[in-house]
Amino acid sequence: MGDILALTVKLATVSTCMLLVLGTPLAWWLAQSRHWVKEVASAVVALPLVLPPTVLGFYLLVAMSPEGPVSRALAPLGIAPLAFTFPGLVAGSVVYSLPFVVNPIRNAFEAAGRRPMEAAATLRAAPLDAFFAVALPLAGPGLLTGAILGFAHTIGEFGVVLMIGGSIPGETKVLSIAILDYVETLQWGTAHRLSALMLGFSFCVILTMTVLEKRLLRGLR
């Protein structure tokens, strides 16, 4: 059980870090751009909100299979197919949880408006310096909310994880998959303990991060 929990936390942590790194500049572009392409990009980002996880997981599995486009693109770099591997789970988790991270950060950037960046420009601050010194601190609550939702959403993933990773002990068998395995083998006691652990763990994470978010908001005021 300890290995399963450790793998689940590892997946959520790595996925959340990647989501923040990839999602923050994407959210900034969506908040600042006035090009019509951003509407198409917004729709693509939001797809996981309406697509059944098994559908998204199926297409990700096809893309990551040995003959899939992702595997073919990575083959010249010496990277093996991602299907049924931990890196594949991370990639699937990033795609599936993307809107849960991008949307709060985008909303925070939009709420801050353009004036802070314009003021920084009048002080001759470089755009990149102004982004890190002005925009990011103002969007702090949104970043924290995105991290909360991304982490919690990854912890509770099932359909996408099952389709991409299966149930390989020590590699892709996370908590949600382990619970299904124990239920199917009629090990109700173990399934109950894991379910209760996931419930308590998720609640504690959300509660802790919510308290931190409120304190951050007070600090900004």
PDB file of C-alpha atoms in Angstrom:
ATOM      1  CA  MET A   1       0.000   0.000   0.000  1.00  0.00           C
ATOM      2  CA  GLY A   2       2.892   2.351   0.753  1.00  0.00           C
ATOM      3  CA  ASP A   3       4.318   1.924  -2.753  1.00  0.00           C
ATOM      4  CA  ILE A   4       0.932   2.675  -4.298  1.00  0.00           C
ATOM      5  CA  LEU A   5       0.512   5.831  -2.236  1.00  0.00           C
ATOM      6  CA  ALA A   6       4.057   6.991  -2.999  1.00  0.00           C
ATOM      7  CA  LEU A   7       3.523   6.458  -6.728  1.00  0.00           C
ATOM      8  CA  THR A   8       0.240   8.371  -6.627  1.00  0.00           C
ATOM      9  CA  VAL A   9       1.793  11.335  -4.813  1.00  0.00           C
ATOM     10  CA  LYS A  10       4.772  11.256  -7.171  1.00  0.00           C
ATOM     11  CA  LEU A  11       2.474  11.331 -10.204  1.00  0.00           C
ATOM     12  CA  ALA A  12       0.425  14.215  -8.791  1.00  0.00           C
ATOM     13  CA  THR A  13       3.525  16.205  -7.820  1.00  0.00           C
ATOM     14  CA  VAL A  14       5.347  15.788 -11.131  1.00  0.00           C
ATOM     15  CA  SER A  15       2.182  16.454 -13.140  1.00  0.00           C
ATOM     16  CA  THR A  16       1.350  19.583 -11.132  1.00  0.00           C
ATOM     17  CA  CYS A  17       4.850  20.999 -11.603  1.00  0.00           C
ATOM     18  CA  MET A  18       4.679  20.403 -15.340  1.00  0.00           C
ATOM     19  CA  LEU A  19       1.180  21.860 -15.499  1.00  0.00           C
ATOM     20  CA  LEU A  20       2.345  25.063 -13.800  1.00  0.00           C
ATOM     21  CA  VAL A  21       5.368  25.362 -16.087  1.00  0.00           C
ATOM     22  CA  LEU A  22       3.345  24.761 -19.252  1.00  0.00           C
ATOM     23  CA  GLY A  23       0.035  26.231 -18.139  1.00  0.00           C
ATOM     24  CA  THR A  24       1.255  29.597 -16.837  1.00  0.00           C
ATOM     25  CA  PRO A  25       2.594  30.971 -20.153  1.00  0.00           C
ATOM     26  CA  LEU A  26      -0.419  29.495 -21.940  1.00  0.00           C
ATOM     27  CA  ALA A  27      -2.772  31.193 -19.490  1.00  0.00           C
ATOM     28  CA  TRP A  28      -0.885  34.470 -19.933  1.00  0.00           C
ATOM     29  CA  TRP A  29      -1.223  34.279 -23.709  1.00  0.00           C
ATOM     30  CA  LEU A  30      -4.924  33.453 -23.488  1.00  0.00           C
ATOM     31  CA  ALA A  31      -5.464  36.387 -21.132  1.00  0.00           C
ATOM     32  CA  GLN A  32      -3.491  38.901 -23.201  1.00  0.00           C
ATOM     33  CA  SER A  33      -4.003  37.880 -26.803  1.00  0.00           C
ATOM     34  CA  ARG A  34      -6.764  39.399 -28.922  1.00  0.00           C
ATOM     35  CA  HIS A  35      -6.222  37.096 -31.888  1.00  0.00           C
ATOM     36  CA  TRP A  36      -9.131  34.886 -32.919  1.00  0.00           C
ATOM     37  CA  VAL A  37      -6.892  31.814 -32.632  1.00  0.00           C
ATOM     38  CA  LYS A  38      -7.054  32.095 -28.854  1.00  0.00           C
ATOM     39  CA  GLU A  39     -10.722  31.069 -28.941  1.00  0.00           C
ATOM     40  CA  VAL A  40      -9.783  27.862 -30.716  1.00  0.00           C
ATOM     41  CA  ALA A  41      -6.965  27.302 -28.228  1.00  0.00           C
ATOM     42  CA  SER A  42      -9.365  27.902 -25.331  1.00  0.00           C
ATOM     43  CA  ALA A  43     -11.734  25.292 -26.735  1.00  0.00           C
ATOM     44  CA  VAL A  44      -8.906  22.768 -27.099  1.00  0.00           C
ATOM     45  CA  VAL A  45      -7.730  23.387 -23.530  1.00  0.00           C
ATOM     46  CA  ALA A  46     -11.297  22.938 -22.232  1.00  0.00           C
ATOM     47  CA  LEU A  47     -11.923  19.649 -24.080  1.00  0.00           C
ATOM     48  CA  PRO A  48     -11.050  17.442 -21.065  1.00  0.00           C
ATOM     49  CA  LEU A  49     -13.895  19.112 -19.160  1.00  0.00           C
ATOM     50  CA  VAL A  50     -16.508  17.597 -21.469  1.00  0.00           C
ATOM     51  CA  LEU A  51     -14.823  14.532 -22.979  1.00  0.00           C
ATOM     52  CA  PRO A  52     -15.343  11.232 -21.150  1.00  0.00           C
ATOM     53  CA  PRO A  53     -12.001  10.225 -19.593  1.00  0.00           C
ATOM     54  CA  THR A  54     -12.068   6.906 -21.436  1.00  0.00           C
ATOM     55  CA  VAL A  55     -12.386   8.688 -24.792  1.00  0.00           C
ATOM     56  CA  LEU A  56      -9.496  11.023 -24.036  1.00  0.00           C
ATOM     57  CA  GLY A  57      -7.504   8.110 -22.618  1.00  0.00           C
ATOM     58  CA  PHE A  58      -8.153   6.008 -25.719  1.00  0.00           C
ATOM     59  CA  TYR A  59      -6.837   8.639 -28.115  1.00  0.00           C
ATOM     60  CA  LEU A  60      -3.849   9.317 -25.883  1.00  0.00           C
ATOM     61  CA  LEU A  61      -3.155   5.578 -25.824  1.00  0.00           C
ATOM     62  CA  VAL A  62      -3.317   5.460 -29.635  1.00  0.00           C
ATOM     63  CA  ALA A  63      -0.979   8.453 -29.860  1.00  0.00           C
ATOM     64  CA  MET A  64       1.498   6.908 -27.408  1.00  0.00           C
ATOM     65  CA  SER A  65       1.398   3.379 -28.811  1.00  0.00           C
ATOM     66  CA  PRO A  66       4.510   2.104 -30.627  1.00  0.00           C
ATOM     67  CA  GLU A  67       3.010   3.044 -34.003  1.00  0.00           C
ATOM     68  CA  GLY A  68       1.369   6.253 -32.785  1.00  0.00           C
ATOM     69  CA  PRO A  69       2.421   9.764 -33.872  1.00  0.00           C
ATOM     70  CA  VAL A  70       3.906  10.666 -30.493  1.00  0.00           C
ATOM     71  CA  SER A  71       6.087   7.552 -30.416  1.00  0.00           C
ATOM     72  CA  ARG A  72       7.222   8.128 -33.984  1.00  0.00           C
ATOM     73  CA  ALA A  73       8.157  11.718 -33.190  1.00  0.00           C
ATOM     74  CA  LEU A  74      10.115  10.668 -30.097  1.00  0.00           C
ATOM     75  CA  ALA A  75      11.821   7.652 -31.683  1.00  0.00           C
ATOM     76  CA  PRO A  76      14.667   9.682 -33.308  1.00  0.00           C
ATOM     77  CA  LEU A  77      15.458  11.025 -29.824  1.00  0.00           C
ATOM     78  CA  GLY A  78      15.835   7.508 -28.483  1.00  0.00           C
ATOM     79  CA  ILE A  79      12.709   7.754 -26.314  1.00  0.00           C
ATOM     80  CA  ALA A  80      10.671   4.557 -26.016  1.00  0.00           C
ATOM     81  CA  PRO A  81       6.865   4.535 -26.454  1.00  0.00           C
ATOM     82  CA  LEU A  82       5.136   6.154 -23.476  1.00  0.00           C
ATOM     83  CA  ALA A  83       2.141   3.823 -23.258  1.00  0.00           C
ATOM     84  CA  PHE A  84       2.044   1.788 -20.007  1.00  0.00           C
ATOM     85  CA  THR A  85       4.903   3.752 -18.454  1.00  0.00           C
ATOM     86  CA  PHE A  86       5.110   6.350 -15.695  1.00  0.00           C
ATOM     87  CA  PRO A  87       6.165   9.127 -18.117  1.00  0.00           C
ATOM     88  CA  GLY A  88       3.090   8.223 -20.158  1.00  0.00           C
ATOM     89  CA  LEU A  89       0.921   8.651 -17.067  1.00  0.00           C
ATOM     90  CA  VAL A  90       2.463  12.078 -16.493  1.00  0.00           C
ATOM     91  CA  ALA A  91       1.800  13.112 -20.085  1.00  0.00           C
ATOM     92  CA  GLY A  92      -1.807  11.918 -19.885  1.00  0.00           C
ATOM     93  CA  SER A  93      -2.328  13.621 -16.525  1.00  0.00           C
ATOM     94  CA  VAL A  94      -0.999  16.908 -17.878  1.00  0.00           C
ATOM     95  CA  VAL A  95      -3.419  16.807 -20.809  1.00  0.00           C
ATOM     96  CA  TYR A  96      -6.372  15.736 -18.662  1.00  0.00           C
ATOM     97  CA  SER A  97      -5.804  18.284 -15.891  1.00  0.00           C
ATOM     98  CA  LEU A  98      -4.750  21.192 -18.120  1.00  0.00           C
ATOM     99  CA  PRO A  99      -8.023  23.179 -17.920  1.00  0.00           C
ATOM    100  CA  PHE A 100      -8.107  22.859 -14.133  1.00  0.00           C
ATOM    101  CA  VAL A 101      -4.782  24.693 -13.958  1.00  0.00           C
ATOM    102  CA  VAL A 102      -4.945  27.059 -16.935  1.00  0.00           C
ATOM    103  CA  ASN A 103      -8.391  28.524 -16.271  1.00  0.00           C
ATOM    104  CA  PRO A 104      -7.766  29.802 -12.700  1.00  0.00           C
ATOM    105  CA  ILE A 105      -4.427  31.296 -13.729  1.00  0.00           C
ATOM    106  CA  ARG A 106      -5.964  32.904 -16.810  1.00  0.00           C
ATOM    107  CA  ASN A 107      -8.758  34.386 -14.696  1.00  0.00           C
ATOM    108  CA  ALA A 108      -6.185  35.811 -12.286  1.00  0.00           C
ATOM    109  CA  PHE A 109      -4.228  37.445 -15.112  1.00  0.00           C
ATOM    110  CA  GLU A 110      -7.419  38.905 -16.575  1.00  0.00           C
ATOM    111  CA  ALA A 111      -8.536  40.196 -13.169  1.00  0.00           C
ATOM    112  CA  ALA A 112      -5.219  42.015 -12.718  1.00  0.00           C
ATOM    113  CA  GLY A 113      -5.778  43.822 -16.014  1.00  0.00           C
ATOM    114  CA  ARG A 114      -3.227  45.516 -18.250  1.00  0.00           C
ATOM    115  CA  ARG A 115      -2.495  48.579 -16.116  1.00  0.00           C
ATOM    116  CA  PRO A 116       0.187  46.990 -13.884  1.00  0.00           C
ATOM    117  CA  MET A 117       2.158  45.877 -16.941  1.00  0.00           C
ATOM    118  CA  GLU A 118       1.690  49.270 -18.594  1.00  0.00           C
ATOM    119  CA  ALA A 119       2.937  50.962 -15.438  1.00  0.00           C
ATOM    120  CA  ALA A 120       5.976  48.676 -15.406  1.00  0.00           C
ATOM    121  CA  ALA A 121       6.627  49.534 -19.057  1.00  0.00           C
ATOM    122  CA  THR A 122       6.615  53.255 -18.259  1.00  0.00           C
ATOM    123  CA  LEU A 123       9.347  52.527 -15.726  1.00  0.00           C
ATOM    124  CA  ARG A 124      11.349  50.921 -18.554  1.00  0.00           C
ATOM    125  CA  ALA A 125      10.999  47.396 -17.203  1.00  0.00           C
ATOM    126  CA  ALA A 126      11.644  44.688 -19.772  1.00  0.00           C
ATOM    127  CA  PRO A 127       8.534  42.623 -20.625  1.00  0.00           C
ATOM    128  CA  LEU A 128      10.005  39.459 -19.118  1.00  0.00           C
ATOM    129  CA  ASP A 129      11.100  41.266 -15.963  1.00  0.00           C
ATOM    130  CA  ALA A 130       7.670  42.864 -15.627  1.00  0.00           C
ATOM    131  CA  PHE A 131       6.015  39.487 -16.054  1.00  0.00           C
ATOM    132  CA  PHE A 132       7.975  37.903 -13.203  1.00  0.00           C
ATOM    133  CA  ALA A 133       8.032  40.955 -10.940  1.00  0.00           C
ATOM    134  CA  VAL A 134       4.482  42.237 -11.494  1.00  0.00           C
ATOM    135  CA  ALA A 135       2.138  39.834 -13.294  1.00  0.00           C
ATOM    136  CA  LEU A 136       3.072  36.635 -11.496  1.00  0.00           C
ATOM    137  CA  PRO A 137       2.815  38.034  -7.939  1.00  0.00           C
ATOM    138  CA  LEU A 138      -0.586  39.559  -8.750  1.00  0.00           C
ATOM    139  CA  ALA A 139      -1.730  36.209 -10.132  1.00  0.00           C
ATOM    140  CA  GLY A 140      -0.474  34.351  -7.048  1.00  0.00           C
ATOM    141  CA  PRO A 141      -3.938  33.268  -5.824  1.00  0.00           C
ATOM    142  CA  GLY A 142      -4.766  31.938  -9.277  1.00  0.00           C
ATOM    143  CA  LEU A 143      -1.503  30.020  -9.427  1.00  0.00           C
ATOM    144  CA  LEU A 144      -2.195  28.490  -6.046  1.00  0.00           C
ATOM    145  CA  THR A 145      -5.758  27.601  -7.011  1.00  0.00           C
ATOM    146  CA  GLY A 146      -4.483  25.996 -10.210  1.00  0.00           C
ATOM    147  CA  ALA A 147      -1.942  23.984  -8.241  1.00  0.00           C
ATOM    148  CA  ILE A 148      -4.642  22.846  -5.817  1.00  0.00           C
ATOM    149  CA  LEU A 149      -7.010  21.744  -8.555  1.00  0.00           C
ATOM    150  CA  GLY A 150      -4.271  20.150 -10.649  1.00  0.00           C
ATOM    151  CA  PHE A 151      -2.876  18.163  -7.746  1.00  0.00           C
ATOM    152  CA  ALA A 152      -6.271  17.049  -6.422  1.00  0.00           C
ATOM    153  CA  HIS A 153      -7.543  16.196  -9.896  1.00  0.00           C
ATOM    154  CA  THR A 154      -4.503  14.060 -10.638  1.00  0.00           C
ATOM    155  CA  ILE A 155      -4.886  12.231  -7.321  1.00  0.00           C
ATOM    156  CA  GLY A 156      -8.421  11.240  -8.298  1.00  0.00           C
ATOM    157  CA  GLU A 157      -7.797  10.324 -11.940  1.00  0.00           C
ATOM    158  CA  PHE A 158      -9.119   6.980 -13.100  1.00  0.00           C
ATOM    159  CA  GLY A 159     -10.263   6.666 -16.700  1.00  0.00           C
ATOM    160  CA  VAL A 160      -7.287   8.263 -18.412  1.00  0.00           C
ATOM    161  CA  VAL A 161      -4.798   6.564 -16.091  1.00  0.00           C
ATOM    162  CA  LEU A 162      -6.405   3.172 -16.647  1.00  0.00           C
ATOM    163  CA  MET A 163      -6.400   3.527 -20.436  1.00  0.00           C
ATOM    164  CA  ILE A 164      -2.809   4.756 -20.687  1.00  0.00           C
ATOM    165  CA  GLY A 165      -1.097   2.878 -17.877  1.00  0.00           C
ATOM    166  CA  GLY A 166      -3.109  -0.184 -17.032  1.00  0.00           C
ATOM    167  CA  SER A 167      -2.218  -1.673 -13.650  1.00  0.00           C
ATOM    168  CA  ILE A 168       1.518  -2.364 -13.517  1.00  0.00           C
ATOM    169  CA  PRO A 169       2.746  -2.571  -9.880  1.00  0.00           C
ATOM    170  CA  GLY A 170       5.429  -0.007  -9.119  1.00  0.00           C
ATOM    171  CA  GLU A 171       5.049   1.644 -12.528  1.00  0.00           C
ATOM    172  CA  THR A 172       1.448   2.673 -13.251  1.00  0.00           C
ATOM    173  CA  LYS A 173      -0.672   1.211 -10.431  1.00  0.00           C
ATOM    174  CA  VAL A 174      -1.906   4.296  -8.591  1.00  0.00           C
ATOM    175  CA  LEU A 175      -4.531   4.477  -5.848  1.00  0.00           C
ATOM    176  CA  SER A 176      -7.588   4.757  -8.064  1.00  0.00           C
ATOM    177  CA  ILE A 177      -6.525   1.700 -10.094  1.00  0.00           C
ATOM    178  CA  ALA A 178      -5.595  -0.270  -6.987  1.00  0.00           C
ATOM    179  CA  ILE A 179      -9.062   0.284  -5.518  1.00  0.00           C
ATOM    180  CA  LEU A 180     -10.651  -1.170  -8.657  1.00  0.00           C
ATOM    181  CA  ASP A 181      -8.323  -4.175  -8.542  1.00  0.00           C
ATOM    182  CA  TYR A 182      -9.194  -4.888  -4.908  1.00  0.00           C
ATOM    183  CA  VAL A 183     -12.920  -4.531  -5.567  1.00  0.00           C
ATOM    184  CA  GLU A 184     -12.728  -6.917  -8.517  1.00  0.00           C
ATOM    185  CA  THR A 185     -10.946  -9.496  -6.373  1.00  0.00           C
ATOM    186  CA  LEU A 186     -13.495  -8.979  -3.557  1.00  0.00           C
ATOM    187  CA  GLN A 187     -10.911  -7.597  -1.137  1.00  0.00           C
ATOM    188  CA  TRP A 188     -13.419  -5.148   0.312  1.00  0.00           C
ATOM    189  CA  GLY A 189     -11.436  -4.343   3.452  1.00  0.00           C
ATOM    190  CA  THR A 190      -8.354  -3.211   1.543  1.00  0.00           C
ATOM    191  CA  ALA A 191     -10.489  -1.317  -0.965  1.00  0.00           C
ATOM    192  CA  HIS A 192     -12.211   0.460   1.899  1.00  0.00           C
ATOM    193  CA  ARG A 193      -8.919   1.430   3.569  1.00  0.00           C
ATOM    194  CA  LEU A 194      -7.504   2.805   0.311  1.00  0.00           C
ATOM    195  CA  SER A 195     -10.710   4.700  -0.431  1.00  0.00           C
ATOM    196  CA  ALA A 196     -10.757   6.214   3.042  1.00  0.00           C
ATOM    197  CA  LEU A 197      -7.077   7.102   2.706  1.00  0.00           C
ATOM    198  CA  MET A 198      -7.694   8.835  -0.628  1.00  0.00           C
ATOM    199  CA  LEU A 199     -10.680  10.706   0.810  1.00  0.00           C
ATOM    200  CA  GLY A 200      -8.790  11.895   3.872  1.00  0.00           C
ATOM    201  CA  PHE A 201      -5.645  12.752   1.952  1.00  0.00           C
ATOM    202  CA  SER A 202      -7.502  14.734  -0.718  1.00  0.00           C
ATOM    203  CA  PHE A 203      -9.486  16.614   1.911  1.00  0.00           C
ATOM    204  CA  CYS A 204      -6.360  17.556   3.859  1.00  0.00           C
ATOM    205  CA  VAL A 205      -4.578  18.759   0.714  1.00  0.00           C
ATOM    206  CA  ILE A 206      -7.503  20.912  -0.381  1.00  0.00           C
ATOM    207  CA  LEU A 207      -8.076  22.311   3.114  1.00  0.00           C
ATOM    208  CA  THR A 208      -4.404  23.168   3.592  1.00  0.00           C
ATOM    209  CA  MET A 209      -4.074  24.843   0.222  1.00  0.00           C
ATOM    210  CA  THR A 210      -7.325  26.755   0.686  1.00  0.00           C
ATOM    211  CA  VAL A 211      -6.054  28.213   3.957  1.00  0.00           C
ATOM    212  CA  LEU A 212      -2.787  29.179   2.277  1.00  0.00           C
ATOM    213  CA  GLU A 213      -4.690  30.799  -0.580  1.00  0.00           C
ATOM    214  CA  LYS A 214      -6.706  32.959   1.835  1.00  0.00           C
ATOM    215  CA  ARG A 215      -3.531  34.073   3.592  1.00  0.00           C
ATOM    216  CA  LEU A 216      -1.943  34.931   0.261  1.00  0.00           C
ATOM    217  CA  LEU A 217      -4.973  37.016  -0.709  1.00  0.00           C
ATOM    218  CA  ARG A 218      -4.747  38.906   2.587  1.00  0.00           C
ATOM    219  CA  GLY A 219      -1.073  39.537   1.972  1.00  0.00           C
ATOM    220  CA  LEU A 220      -1.775  41.019  -1.444  1.00  0.00           C
ATOM    221  CA  ARG A 221      -4.352  43.382   0.049  1.00  0.00           C
TER     222      ARG A 221
END
